Amino acid sequence: MKTATANDNSASTPALDVVLSALRGQHTGELGWALIAWADHLRATSHPNHAANSYAKHRAEFDRLADAASLLTVARCLDFGLSPTEASALVTARVAARVRKVAA
């Protein structure tokens, strides 16, 4: 199965798909639709930094879904070839950078 590269956002997203499937079982109704919308947004990202920066920008909007949206974002970074540690660190770093930017 082909996974995405930094220059190819048309590839499949197996990690994102698995995580979304697991989360959909926990979130129904409006929350479930919000997760699907976030996953669709992430599918269109063209680089792991794009996905992580997008989460950092919108994380306050997720409210109760912040953890689930973060997991989806990390999964999308995995689809770009990052390790779980690298993906998690990237998302954390982009959130911290966004917090610093907003606070400045």
PDB file of C-alpha atoms in Angstrom:
ATOM      1  CA  MET A   1       0.000   0.000   0.000  1.00  0.00           C
ATOM      2  CA  LYS A   2       1.357   3.405  -0.961  1.00  0.00           C
ATOM      3  CA  THR A   3       1.721   5.958   1.797  1.00  0.00           C
ATOM      4  CA  ALA A   4       2.023   9.687   1.333  1.00  0.00           C
ATOM      5  CA  THR A   5       5.291  11.484   0.896  1.00  0.00           C
ATOM      6  CA  ALA A   6       6.094  15.111   1.598  1.00  0.00           C
ATOM      7  CA  ASN A   7       5.236  15.993  -2.008  1.00  0.00           C
ATOM      8  CA  ASP A   8       2.279  13.689  -2.597  1.00  0.00           C
ATOM      9  CA  ASN A   9      -1.068  14.182  -0.902  1.00  0.00           C
ATOM     10  CA  SER A  10      -2.974  11.928  -3.297  1.00  0.00           C
ATOM     11  CA  ALA A  11      -1.717   8.716  -1.691  1.00  0.00           C
ATOM     12  CA  SER A  12      -3.733   6.576   0.669  1.00  0.00           C
ATOM     13  CA  THR A  13      -3.827   7.380   4.351  1.00  0.00           C
ATOM     14  CA  PRO A  14      -3.850   4.010   6.130  1.00  0.00           C
ATOM     15  CA  ALA A  15      -2.882   5.252   9.595  1.00  0.00           C
ATOM     16  CA  LEU A  16      -5.413   8.081   9.442  1.00  0.00           C
ATOM     17  CA  ASP A  17      -8.096   5.658   8.263  1.00  0.00           C
ATOM     18  CA  VAL A  18      -7.447   3.194  11.113  1.00  0.00           C
ATOM     19  CA  VAL A  19      -7.439   5.869  13.802  1.00  0.00           C
ATOM     20  CA  LEU A  20     -10.581   7.502  12.401  1.00  0.00           C
ATOM     21  CA  SER A  21     -12.347   4.154  12.366  1.00  0.00           C
ATOM     22  CA  ALA A  22     -11.457   3.523  16.011  1.00  0.00           C
ATOM     23  CA  LEU A  23     -12.484   7.014  17.097  1.00  0.00           C
ATOM     24  CA  ARG A  24     -15.777   6.901  15.208  1.00  0.00           C
ATOM     25  CA  GLY A  25     -16.809   4.032  17.454  1.00  0.00           C
ATOM     26  CA  GLN A  26     -16.379   6.310  20.464  1.00  0.00           C
ATOM     27  CA  HIS A  27     -17.943   9.489  19.047  1.00  0.00           C
ATOM     28  CA  THR A  28     -21.374   9.582  17.480  1.00  0.00           C
ATOM     29  CA  GLY A  29     -23.646  12.240  16.108  1.00  0.00           C
ATOM     30  CA  GLU A  30     -22.253  15.730  15.748  1.00  0.00           C
ATOM     31  CA  LEU A  31     -18.926  14.796  17.332  1.00  0.00           C
ATOM     32  CA  GLY A  32     -18.475  11.972  14.864  1.00  0.00           C
ATOM     33  CA  TRP A  33     -19.173  14.274  11.944  1.00  0.00           C
ATOM     34  CA  ALA A  34     -16.640  16.759  13.302  1.00  0.00           C
ATOM     35  CA  LEU A  35     -13.988  14.016  13.375  1.00  0.00           C
ATOM     36  CA  ILE A  36     -14.785  13.024   9.808  1.00  0.00           C
ATOM     37  CA  ALA A  37     -14.478  16.656   8.729  1.00  0.00           C
ATOM     38  CA  TRP A  38     -11.094  16.976  10.449  1.00  0.00           C
ATOM     39  CA  ALA A  39      -9.855  13.749   8.852  1.00  0.00           C
ATOM     40  CA  ASP A  40     -10.965  15.036   5.437  1.00  0.00           C
ATOM     41  CA  HIS A  41      -9.100  18.270   6.089  1.00  0.00           C
ATOM     42  CA  LEU A  42      -5.965  16.312   7.033  1.00  0.00           C
ATOM     43  CA  ARG A  43      -6.167  14.166   3.892  1.00  0.00           C
ATOM     44  CA  ALA A  44      -5.640  17.324   1.845  1.00  0.00           C
ATOM     45  CA  THR A  45      -2.429  18.267   3.658  1.00  0.00           C
ATOM     46  CA  SER A  46       0.712  18.005   1.565  1.00  0.00           C
ATOM     47  CA  HIS A  47       3.382  17.667   4.253  1.00  0.00           C
ATOM     48  CA  PRO A  48       3.576  16.610   7.921  1.00  0.00           C
ATOM     49  CA  ASN A  49       4.337  20.215   8.919  1.00  0.00           C
ATOM     50  CA  HIS A  50       1.148  21.303   7.150  1.00  0.00           C
ATOM     51  CA  ALA A  51      -0.908  18.808   9.155  1.00  0.00           C
ATOM     52  CA  ALA A  52       0.759  19.711  12.474  1.00  0.00           C
ATOM     53  CA  ASN A  53       0.487  23.463  11.879  1.00  0.00           C
ATOM     54  CA  SER A  54      -3.162  23.099  10.953  1.00  0.00           C
ATOM     55  CA  TYR A  55      -3.888  21.272  14.203  1.00  0.00           C
ATOM     56  CA  ALA A  56      -1.968  23.920  16.163  1.00  0.00           C
ATOM     57  CA  LYS A  57      -4.009  26.662  14.491  1.00  0.00           C
ATOM     58  CA  HIS A  58      -7.407  25.030  15.057  1.00  0.00           C
ATOM     59  CA  ARG A  59      -6.897  23.073  18.299  1.00  0.00           C
ATOM     60  CA  ALA A  60      -8.892  25.512  20.443  1.00  0.00           C
ATOM     61  CA  GLU A  61     -11.923  24.916  18.222  1.00  0.00           C
ATOM     62  CA  PHE A  62     -12.018  21.195  19.006  1.00  0.00           C
ATOM     63  CA  ASP A  63     -13.064  21.529  22.644  1.00  0.00           C
ATOM     64  CA  ARG A  64     -13.965  17.974  23.733  1.00  0.00           C
ATOM     65  CA  LEU A  65     -12.446  16.498  20.583  1.00  0.00           C
ATOM     66  CA  ALA A  66      -8.965  17.986  21.046  1.00  0.00           C
ATOM     67  CA  ASP A  67      -7.370  14.664  22.006  1.00  0.00           C
ATOM     68  CA  ALA A  68      -9.079  12.805  19.162  1.00  0.00           C
ATOM     69  CA  ALA A  69      -8.127  15.515  16.653  1.00  0.00           C
ATOM     70  CA  SER A  70      -4.549  15.337  17.898  1.00  0.00           C
ATOM     71  CA  LEU A  71      -4.502  11.561  17.391  1.00  0.00           C
ATOM     72  CA  LEU A  72      -5.806  11.985  13.845  1.00  0.00           C
ATOM     73  CA  THR A  73      -3.116  14.576  13.171  1.00  0.00           C
ATOM     74  CA  VAL A  74      -0.369  12.307  14.479  1.00  0.00           C
ATOM     75  CA  ALA A  75      -1.774   9.492  12.338  1.00  0.00           C
ATOM     76  CA  ARG A  76      -1.624  11.702   9.248  1.00  0.00           C
ATOM     77  CA  CYS A  77       2.026  12.449  10.038  1.00  0.00           C
ATOM     78  CA  LEU A  78       2.641   8.693  10.238  1.00  0.00           C
ATOM     79  CA  ASP A  79       1.263   8.417   6.719  1.00  0.00           C
ATOM     80  CA  PHE A  80       4.017  10.781   5.604  1.00  0.00           C
ATOM     81  CA  GLY A  81       6.606   8.346   6.974  1.00  0.00           C
ATOM     82  CA  LEU A  82       7.345   9.833  10.386  1.00  0.00           C
ATOM     83  CA  SER A  83       7.778   7.483  13.328  1.00  0.00           C
ATOM     84  CA  PRO A  84       5.196   7.719  16.128  1.00  0.00           C
ATOM     85  CA  THR A  85       7.751   9.544  18.291  1.00  0.00           C
ATOM     86  CA  GLU A  86       8.622  11.989  15.510  1.00  0.00           C
ATOM     87  CA  ALA A  87       4.970  12.614  14.659  1.00  0.00           C
ATOM     88  CA  SER A  88       3.972  13.255  18.258  1.00  0.00           C
ATOM     89  CA  ALA A  89       6.986  15.523  18.815  1.00  0.00           C
ATOM     90  CA  LEU A  90       6.190  17.489  15.653  1.00  0.00           C
ATOM     91  CA  VAL A  91       2.581  18.127  16.688  1.00  0.00           C
ATOM     92  CA  THR A  92       3.674  19.103  20.209  1.00  0.00           C
ATOM     93  CA  ALA A  93       6.343  21.450  18.852  1.00  0.00           C
ATOM     94  CA  ARG A  94       3.963  23.136  16.405  1.00  0.00           C
ATOM     95  CA  VAL A  95       1.389  23.676  19.181  1.00  0.00           C
ATOM     96  CA  ALA A  96       4.073  25.199  21.430  1.00  0.00           C
ATOM     97  CA  ALA A  97       5.250  27.467  18.615  1.00  0.00           C
ATOM     98  CA  ARG A  98       1.667  28.592  17.960  1.00  0.00           C
ATOM     99  CA  VAL A  99       1.143  29.351  21.667  1.00  0.00           C
ATOM    100  CA  ARG A 100       4.313  31.438  21.705  1.00  0.00           C
ATOM    101  CA  LYS A 101       3.239  33.279  18.557  1.00  0.00           C
ATOM    102  CA  VAL A 102      -0.217  34.095  19.900  1.00  0.00           C
ATOM    103  CA  ALA A 103       1.195  35.176  23.284  1.00  0.00           C
ATOM    104  CA  ALA A 104       3.726  37.523  21.690  1.00  0.00           C
TER     105      ALA A 104
END
